[in-house]
Short mmCIF file of C-alpha atoms and ligand atoms in Angstrom, two decimals:
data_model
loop_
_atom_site.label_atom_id
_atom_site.label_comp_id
_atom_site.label_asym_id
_atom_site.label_seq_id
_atom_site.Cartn_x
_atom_site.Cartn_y
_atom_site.Cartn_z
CA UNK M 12 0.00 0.00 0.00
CA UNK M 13 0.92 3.37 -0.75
CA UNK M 14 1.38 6.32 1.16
CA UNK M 15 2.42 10.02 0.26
CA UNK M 16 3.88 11.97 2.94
CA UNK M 17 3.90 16.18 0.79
CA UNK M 18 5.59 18.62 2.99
CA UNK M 19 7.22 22.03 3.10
CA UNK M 20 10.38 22.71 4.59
CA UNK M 21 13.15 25.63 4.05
CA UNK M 22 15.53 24.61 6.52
CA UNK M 23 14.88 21.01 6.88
CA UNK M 24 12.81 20.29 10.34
CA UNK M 25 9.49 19.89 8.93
CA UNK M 26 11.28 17.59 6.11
CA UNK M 27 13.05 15.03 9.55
CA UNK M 28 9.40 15.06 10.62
CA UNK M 29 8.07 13.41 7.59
CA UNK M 30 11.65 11.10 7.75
CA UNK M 31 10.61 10.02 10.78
CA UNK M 32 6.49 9.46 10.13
CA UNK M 33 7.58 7.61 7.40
CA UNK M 34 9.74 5.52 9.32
CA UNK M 35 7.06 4.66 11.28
CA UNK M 36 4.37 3.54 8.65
CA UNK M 37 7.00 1.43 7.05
CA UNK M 38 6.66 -0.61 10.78
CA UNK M 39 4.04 -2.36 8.82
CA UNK M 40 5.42 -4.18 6.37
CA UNK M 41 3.99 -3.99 2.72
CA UNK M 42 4.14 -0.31 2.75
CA UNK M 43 5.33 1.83 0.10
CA UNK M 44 6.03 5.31 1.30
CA UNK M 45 7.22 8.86 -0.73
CA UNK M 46 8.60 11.75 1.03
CA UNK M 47 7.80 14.41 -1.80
CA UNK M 48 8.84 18.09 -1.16
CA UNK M 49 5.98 20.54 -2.57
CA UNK M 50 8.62 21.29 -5.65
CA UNK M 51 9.02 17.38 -6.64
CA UNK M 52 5.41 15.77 -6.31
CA UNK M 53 4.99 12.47 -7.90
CA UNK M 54 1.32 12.83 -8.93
CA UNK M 55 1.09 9.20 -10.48
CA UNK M 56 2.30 7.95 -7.27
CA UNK M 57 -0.04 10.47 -5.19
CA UNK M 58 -3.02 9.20 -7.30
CA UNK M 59 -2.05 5.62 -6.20
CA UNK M 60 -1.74 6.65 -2.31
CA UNK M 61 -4.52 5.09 -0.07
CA UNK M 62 -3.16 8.03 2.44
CA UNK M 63 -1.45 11.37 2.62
CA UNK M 64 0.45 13.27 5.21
CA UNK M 65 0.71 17.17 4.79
CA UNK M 66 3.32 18.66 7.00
CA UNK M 67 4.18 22.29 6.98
CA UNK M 68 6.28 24.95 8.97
CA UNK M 69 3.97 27.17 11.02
CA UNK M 70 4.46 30.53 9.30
CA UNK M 71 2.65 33.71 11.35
CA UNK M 72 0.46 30.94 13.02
CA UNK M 73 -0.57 29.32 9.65
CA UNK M 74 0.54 26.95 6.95
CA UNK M 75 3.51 28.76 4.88
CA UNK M 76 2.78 30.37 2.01
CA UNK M 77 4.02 27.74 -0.54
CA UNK M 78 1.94 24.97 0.71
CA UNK M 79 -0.66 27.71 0.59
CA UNK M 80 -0.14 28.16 -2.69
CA UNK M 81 -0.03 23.98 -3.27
CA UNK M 82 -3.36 23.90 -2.51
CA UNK M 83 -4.93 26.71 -3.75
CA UNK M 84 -3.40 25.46 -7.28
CA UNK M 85 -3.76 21.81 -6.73
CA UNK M 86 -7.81 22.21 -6.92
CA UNK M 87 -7.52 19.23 -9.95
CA UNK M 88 -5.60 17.01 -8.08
CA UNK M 89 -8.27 14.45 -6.78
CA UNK M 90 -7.42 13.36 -2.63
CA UNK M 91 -11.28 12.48 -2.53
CA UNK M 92 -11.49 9.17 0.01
CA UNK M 93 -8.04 8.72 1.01
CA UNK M 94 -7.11 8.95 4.44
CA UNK M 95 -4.71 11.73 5.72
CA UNK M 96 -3.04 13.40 8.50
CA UNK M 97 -1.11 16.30 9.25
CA UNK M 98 2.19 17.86 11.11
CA UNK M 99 3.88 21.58 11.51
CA UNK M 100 6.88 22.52 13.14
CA UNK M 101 7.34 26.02 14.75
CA UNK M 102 9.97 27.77 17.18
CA UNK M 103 7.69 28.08 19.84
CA UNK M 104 4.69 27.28 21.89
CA UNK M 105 1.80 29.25 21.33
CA UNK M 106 3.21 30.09 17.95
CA UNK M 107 0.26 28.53 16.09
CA UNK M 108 1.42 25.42 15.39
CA UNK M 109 -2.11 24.19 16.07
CA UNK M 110 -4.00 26.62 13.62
CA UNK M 111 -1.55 25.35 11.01
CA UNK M 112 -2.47 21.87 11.86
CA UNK M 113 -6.16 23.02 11.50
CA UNK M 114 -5.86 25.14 8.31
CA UNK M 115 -4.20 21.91 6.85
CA UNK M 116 -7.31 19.88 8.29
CA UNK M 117 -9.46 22.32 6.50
CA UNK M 118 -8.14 21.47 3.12
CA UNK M 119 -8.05 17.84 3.45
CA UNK M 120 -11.49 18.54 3.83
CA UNK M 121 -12.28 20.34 0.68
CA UNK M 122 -10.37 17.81 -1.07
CA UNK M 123 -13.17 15.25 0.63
CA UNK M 124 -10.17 13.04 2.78
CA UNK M 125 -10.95 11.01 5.79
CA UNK M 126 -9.44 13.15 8.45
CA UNK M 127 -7.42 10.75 10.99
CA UNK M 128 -5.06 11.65 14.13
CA UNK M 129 -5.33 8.40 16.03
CA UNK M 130 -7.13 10.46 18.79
CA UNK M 131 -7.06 9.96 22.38
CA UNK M 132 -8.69 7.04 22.57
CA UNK M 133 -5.95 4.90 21.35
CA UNK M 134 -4.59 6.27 24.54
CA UNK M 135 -0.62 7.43 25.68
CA UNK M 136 0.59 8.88 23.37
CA UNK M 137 -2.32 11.34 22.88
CA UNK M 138 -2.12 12.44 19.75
CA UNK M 139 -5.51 14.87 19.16
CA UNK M 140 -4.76 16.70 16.18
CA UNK M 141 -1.39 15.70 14.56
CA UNK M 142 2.28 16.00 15.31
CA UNK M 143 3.56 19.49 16.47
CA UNK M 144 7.49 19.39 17.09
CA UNK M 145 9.13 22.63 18.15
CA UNK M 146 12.83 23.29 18.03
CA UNK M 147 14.99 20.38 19.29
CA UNK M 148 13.48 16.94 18.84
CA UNK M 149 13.64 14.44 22.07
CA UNK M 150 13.20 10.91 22.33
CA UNK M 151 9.70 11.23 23.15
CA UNK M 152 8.38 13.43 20.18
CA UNK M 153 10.46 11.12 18.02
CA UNK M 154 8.91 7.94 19.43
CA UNK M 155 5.35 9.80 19.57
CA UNK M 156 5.99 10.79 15.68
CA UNK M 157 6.92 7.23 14.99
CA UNK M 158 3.71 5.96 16.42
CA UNK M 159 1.94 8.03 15.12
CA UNK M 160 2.86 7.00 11.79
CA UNK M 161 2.07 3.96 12.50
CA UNK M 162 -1.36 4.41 14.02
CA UNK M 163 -1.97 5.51 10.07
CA UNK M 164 -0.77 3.09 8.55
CA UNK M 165 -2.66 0.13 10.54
CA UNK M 166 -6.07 2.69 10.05
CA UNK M 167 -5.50 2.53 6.21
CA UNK M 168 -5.02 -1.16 6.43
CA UNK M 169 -8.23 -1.46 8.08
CA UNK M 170 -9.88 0.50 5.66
CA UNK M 171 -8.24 -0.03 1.93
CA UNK M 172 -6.43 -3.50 2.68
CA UNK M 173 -7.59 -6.56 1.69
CA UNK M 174 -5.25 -8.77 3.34
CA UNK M 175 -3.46 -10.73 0.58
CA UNK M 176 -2.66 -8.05 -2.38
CA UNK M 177 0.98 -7.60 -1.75
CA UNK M 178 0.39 -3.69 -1.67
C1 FMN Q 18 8.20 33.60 7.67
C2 FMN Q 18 8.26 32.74 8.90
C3 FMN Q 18 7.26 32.84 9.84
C4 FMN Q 18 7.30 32.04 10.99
N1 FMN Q 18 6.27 32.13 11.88
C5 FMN Q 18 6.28 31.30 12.96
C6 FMN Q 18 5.18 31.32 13.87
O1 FMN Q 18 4.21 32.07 13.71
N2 FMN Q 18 5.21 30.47 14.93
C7 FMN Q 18 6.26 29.62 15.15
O2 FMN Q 18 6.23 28.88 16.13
N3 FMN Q 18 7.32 29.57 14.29
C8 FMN Q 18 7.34 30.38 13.20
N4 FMN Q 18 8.37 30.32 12.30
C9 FMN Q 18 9.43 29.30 12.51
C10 FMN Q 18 9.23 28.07 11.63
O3 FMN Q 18 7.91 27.59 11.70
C11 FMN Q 18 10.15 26.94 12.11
O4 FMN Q 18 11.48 27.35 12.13
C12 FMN Q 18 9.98 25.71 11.24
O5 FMN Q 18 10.35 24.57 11.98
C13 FMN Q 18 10.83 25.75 9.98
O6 FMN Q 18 10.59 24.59 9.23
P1 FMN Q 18 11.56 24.08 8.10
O7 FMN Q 18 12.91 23.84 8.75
O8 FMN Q 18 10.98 22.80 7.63
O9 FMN Q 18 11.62 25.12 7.03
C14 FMN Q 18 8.38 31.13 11.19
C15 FMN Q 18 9.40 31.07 10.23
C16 FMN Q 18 9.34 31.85 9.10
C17 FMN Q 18 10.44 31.75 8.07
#
């Protein structure tokens, strides 16, 4: 099965984010992940992708401009049904790292995707919204952004899998 992970990143923390959800859905064997920058999409593999995973730097408590500007130009690019989930990075707390996550929410919505966080009721880690990593990464956001990963990967099984295709 295949998932897309698209992502912005200038300086390269929201880019060891997606590194490191990826590493985490390929816990599950079978899977079939792309990192793609906003500049190098694979579209053919995209179309293929049971899931996606936008991740963005929190610019002036939003998305950044350029993923933005992915979106707002991507309007023929057809995400309808596939599941997805979403991480920012920012410097600080209370920098809006959550209204990205949101704004991203909102356009997996337009595009008609199954929002999916894994929630709090897969319990510790709680993961409500997405992944927010500020600054430094720790053991604990990594292993949180690992799981995480994983927690979509086994929901996309569960949905789109059909046990024996070898995906
Ligand atoms: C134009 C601009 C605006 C930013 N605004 C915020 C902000 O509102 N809140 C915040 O926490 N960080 C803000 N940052 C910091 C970035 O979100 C942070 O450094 C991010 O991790 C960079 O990601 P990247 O390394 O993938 O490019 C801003 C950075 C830039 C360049």
């Amino acid at each position: 099965m295949k998932i897309s992970i698209i992502y912005h990143s200038k300086t390269g923390r929201t880019k060891r984010i997606a590194e490191i959800i990826s590493e985490g859905i390929k816990e599950n064997k079978d899977f079939q992940v792309k990192l793609m920058n906003l500049d190098e999409i694979d579209y053919g593999f995209l179309t293929e992708s049971k899931g996606v995973v936008f991740g963005t730097p929190t610019y002036y408590a939003n998305i950044s401009w350029q993923m933005k500007k992915w979106f707002d130009e991507s309007w023929n690019c057809n995400l309808e049904g596939k599941i997805g989930a979403v991480f920012a990075t920012g410097d600080y707390l209370g920098g809006g790292s959550d209204a990205a996550l949101l704004t991203l929410i909102n356009h997996m919505m337009v595009k008609g995707m199954l929002v999916y966080s894994g929630g709090s009721a897969l319990g510790q880690p709680y993961i409500h919204m997405g992944i927010v990593a500020l600054k430094d990464l720790d053991a604990d956001l990594i292993k949180k952004t690992k799981i995480f990963g994983n927690r979509i990967a086994s929901k996309a099984l569960e949905l789109f899998g059909d046990g024996d295709e070898v995906l």
